N, CA and C atoms as an extended XYZ file, in Angstrom:
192
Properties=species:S:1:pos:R:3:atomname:S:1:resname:S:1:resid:I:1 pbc="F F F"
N       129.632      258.546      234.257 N   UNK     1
C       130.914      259.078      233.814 CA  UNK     1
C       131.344      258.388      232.529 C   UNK     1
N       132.246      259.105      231.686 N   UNK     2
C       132.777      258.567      230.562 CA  UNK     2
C       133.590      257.360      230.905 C   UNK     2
N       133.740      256.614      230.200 N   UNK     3
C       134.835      255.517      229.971 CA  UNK     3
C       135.556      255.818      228.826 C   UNK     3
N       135.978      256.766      228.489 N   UNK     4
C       136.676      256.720      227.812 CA  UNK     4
C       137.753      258.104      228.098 C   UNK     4
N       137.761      258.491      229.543 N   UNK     5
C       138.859      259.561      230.406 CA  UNK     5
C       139.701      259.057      231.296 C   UNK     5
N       140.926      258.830      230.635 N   UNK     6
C       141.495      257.825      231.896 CA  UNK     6
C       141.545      258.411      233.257 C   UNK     6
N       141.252      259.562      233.377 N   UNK     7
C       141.233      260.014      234.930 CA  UNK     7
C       139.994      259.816      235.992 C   UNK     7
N       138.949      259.490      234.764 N   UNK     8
C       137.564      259.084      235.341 CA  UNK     8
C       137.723      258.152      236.409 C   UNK     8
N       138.732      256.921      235.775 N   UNK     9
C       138.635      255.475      236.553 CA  UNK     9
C       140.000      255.526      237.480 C   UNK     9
N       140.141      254.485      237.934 N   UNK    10
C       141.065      254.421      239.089 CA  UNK    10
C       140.760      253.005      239.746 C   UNK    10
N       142.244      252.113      240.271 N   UNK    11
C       142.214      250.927      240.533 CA  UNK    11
C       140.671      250.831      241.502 C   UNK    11
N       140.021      249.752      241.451 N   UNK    12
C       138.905      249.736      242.261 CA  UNK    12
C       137.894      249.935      242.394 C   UNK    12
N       137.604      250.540      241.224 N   UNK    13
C       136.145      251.278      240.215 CA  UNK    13
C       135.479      249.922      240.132 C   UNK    13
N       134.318      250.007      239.697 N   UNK    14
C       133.305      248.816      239.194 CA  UNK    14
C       133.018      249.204      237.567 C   UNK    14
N       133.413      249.223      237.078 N   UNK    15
C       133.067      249.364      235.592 CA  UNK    15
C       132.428      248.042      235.120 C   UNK    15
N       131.627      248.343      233.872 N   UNK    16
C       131.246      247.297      232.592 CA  UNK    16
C       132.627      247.508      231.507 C   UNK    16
N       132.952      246.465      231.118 N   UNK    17
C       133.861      246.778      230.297 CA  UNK    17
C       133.261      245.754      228.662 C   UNK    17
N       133.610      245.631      227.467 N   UNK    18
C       133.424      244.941      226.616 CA  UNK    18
C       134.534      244.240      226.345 C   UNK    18
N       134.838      242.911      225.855 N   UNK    19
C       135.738      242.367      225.756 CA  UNK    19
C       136.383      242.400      224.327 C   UNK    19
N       137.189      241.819      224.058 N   UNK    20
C       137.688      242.040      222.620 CA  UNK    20
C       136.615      241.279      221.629 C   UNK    20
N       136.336      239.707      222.451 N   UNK    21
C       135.791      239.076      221.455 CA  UNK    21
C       134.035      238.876      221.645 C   UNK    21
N       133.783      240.034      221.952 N   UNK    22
C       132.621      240.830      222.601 CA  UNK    22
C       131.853      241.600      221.546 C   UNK    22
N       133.072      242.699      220.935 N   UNK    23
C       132.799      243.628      220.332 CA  UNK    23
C       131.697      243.892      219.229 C   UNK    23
N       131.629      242.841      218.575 N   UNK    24
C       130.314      242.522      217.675 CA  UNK    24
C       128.728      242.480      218.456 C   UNK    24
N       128.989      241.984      219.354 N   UNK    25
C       127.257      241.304      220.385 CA  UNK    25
C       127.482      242.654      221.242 C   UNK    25
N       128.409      243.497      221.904 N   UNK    26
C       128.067      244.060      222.682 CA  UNK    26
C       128.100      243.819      224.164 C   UNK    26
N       128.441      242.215      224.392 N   UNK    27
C       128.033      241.620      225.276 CA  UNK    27
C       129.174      241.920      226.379 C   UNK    27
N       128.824      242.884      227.821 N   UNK    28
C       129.256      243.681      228.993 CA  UNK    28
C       129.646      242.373      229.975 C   UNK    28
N       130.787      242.836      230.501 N   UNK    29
C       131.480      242.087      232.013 CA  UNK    29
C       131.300      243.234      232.919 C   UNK    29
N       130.870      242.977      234.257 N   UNK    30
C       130.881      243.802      235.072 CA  UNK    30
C       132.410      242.997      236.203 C   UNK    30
N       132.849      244.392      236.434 N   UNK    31
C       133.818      243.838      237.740 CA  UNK    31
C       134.823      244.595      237.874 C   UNK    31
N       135.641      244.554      239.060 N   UNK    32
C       136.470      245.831      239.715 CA  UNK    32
C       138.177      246.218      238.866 C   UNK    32
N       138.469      247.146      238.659 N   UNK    33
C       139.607      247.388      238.013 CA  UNK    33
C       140.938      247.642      238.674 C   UNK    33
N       141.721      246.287      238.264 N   UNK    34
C       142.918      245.903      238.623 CA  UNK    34
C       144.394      246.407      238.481 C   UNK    34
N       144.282      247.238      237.048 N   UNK    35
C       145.263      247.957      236.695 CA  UNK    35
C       144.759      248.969      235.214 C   UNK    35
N       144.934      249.900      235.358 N   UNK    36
C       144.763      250.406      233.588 CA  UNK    36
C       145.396      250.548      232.855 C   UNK    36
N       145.456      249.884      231.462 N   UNK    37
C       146.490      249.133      231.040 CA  UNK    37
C       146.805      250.635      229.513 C   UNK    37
N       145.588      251.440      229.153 N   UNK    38
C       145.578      252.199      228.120 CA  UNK    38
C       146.608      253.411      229.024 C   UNK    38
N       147.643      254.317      228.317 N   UNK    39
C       148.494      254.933      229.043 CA  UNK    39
C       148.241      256.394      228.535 C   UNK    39
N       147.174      256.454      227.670 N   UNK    40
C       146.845      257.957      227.035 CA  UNK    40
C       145.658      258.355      227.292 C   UNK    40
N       145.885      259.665      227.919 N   UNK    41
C       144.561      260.275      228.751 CA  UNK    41
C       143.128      260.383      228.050 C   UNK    41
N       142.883      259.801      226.779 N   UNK    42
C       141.440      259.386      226.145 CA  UNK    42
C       141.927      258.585      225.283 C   UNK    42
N       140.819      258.038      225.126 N   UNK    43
C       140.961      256.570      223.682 CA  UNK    43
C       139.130      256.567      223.432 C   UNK    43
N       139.191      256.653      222.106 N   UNK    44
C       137.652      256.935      221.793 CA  UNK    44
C       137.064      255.545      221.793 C   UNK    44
N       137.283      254.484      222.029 N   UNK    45
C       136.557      253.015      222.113 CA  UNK    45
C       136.635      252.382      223.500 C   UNK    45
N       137.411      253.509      224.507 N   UNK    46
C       136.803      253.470      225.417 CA  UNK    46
C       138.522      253.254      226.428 C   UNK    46
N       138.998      252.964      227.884 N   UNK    47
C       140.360      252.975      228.609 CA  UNK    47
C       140.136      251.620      228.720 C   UNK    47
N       140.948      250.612      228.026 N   UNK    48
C       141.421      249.441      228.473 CA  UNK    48
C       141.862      249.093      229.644 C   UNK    48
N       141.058      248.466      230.232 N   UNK    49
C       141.551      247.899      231.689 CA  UNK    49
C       141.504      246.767      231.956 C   UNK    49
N       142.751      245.903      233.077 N   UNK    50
C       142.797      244.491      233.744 CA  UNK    50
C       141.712      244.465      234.499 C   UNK    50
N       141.032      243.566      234.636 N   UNK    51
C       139.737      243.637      236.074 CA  UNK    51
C       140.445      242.498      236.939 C   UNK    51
N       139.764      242.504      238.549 N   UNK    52
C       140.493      241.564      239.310 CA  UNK    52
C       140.348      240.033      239.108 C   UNK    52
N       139.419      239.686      237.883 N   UNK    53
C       139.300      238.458      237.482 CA  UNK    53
C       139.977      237.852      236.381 C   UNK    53
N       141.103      239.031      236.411 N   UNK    54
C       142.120      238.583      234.650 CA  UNK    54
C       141.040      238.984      233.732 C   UNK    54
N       140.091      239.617      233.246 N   UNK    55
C       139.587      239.636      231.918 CA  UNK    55
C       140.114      241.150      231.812 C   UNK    55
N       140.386      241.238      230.161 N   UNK    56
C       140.588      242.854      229.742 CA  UNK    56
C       139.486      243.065      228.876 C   UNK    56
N       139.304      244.315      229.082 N   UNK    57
C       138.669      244.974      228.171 CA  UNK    57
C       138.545      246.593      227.934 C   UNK    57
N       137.809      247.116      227.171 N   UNK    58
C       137.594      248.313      227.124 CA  UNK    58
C       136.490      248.908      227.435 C   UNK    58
N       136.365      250.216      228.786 N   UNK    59
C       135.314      250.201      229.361 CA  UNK    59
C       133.948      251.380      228.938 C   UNK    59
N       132.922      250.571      229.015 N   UNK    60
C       131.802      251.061      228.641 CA  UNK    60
C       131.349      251.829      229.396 C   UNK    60
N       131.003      251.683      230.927 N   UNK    61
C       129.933      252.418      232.038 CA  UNK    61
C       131.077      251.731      233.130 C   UNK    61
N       130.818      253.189      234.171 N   UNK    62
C       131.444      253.232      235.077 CA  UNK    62
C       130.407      253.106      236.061 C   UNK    62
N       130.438      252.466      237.653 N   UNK    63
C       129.508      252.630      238.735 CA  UNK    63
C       129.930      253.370      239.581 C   UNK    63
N       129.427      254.957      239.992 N   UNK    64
C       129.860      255.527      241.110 CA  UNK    64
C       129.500      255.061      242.487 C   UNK    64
């Protein structure tokens, strides 16, 4: 699924997300989504989300 439809995700998803200071390397967090913090139904760099470990980011791949 896209990451970048905010209706795709929903609290509790497993997404990869990229972090802000990520964005150059690419380099993916995996882990469950805590709140979604982007409030507009697409964002082309992807739906910013809280994960339950405090990290934000913007998400890459979703796990069904």
């Amino acid at each position: 699924m896209e990451g970048q439809i905010r209706s795709n995700i929903t609290e509790g998803t497993e997404v990869d997300i990229v972090q802000k200071h990520h964005q150059r390397t690419g380099e993916l967090t995996t882990g469950f989504v805590k709140r979604l913090l982007t409030k507009a139904p697409k964002h082309t760099h992807g739906i910013k989300v809280l994960l339950e470990t405090g990290e934000v980011g913007r998400v890459k791949k979703i796990y069904e």
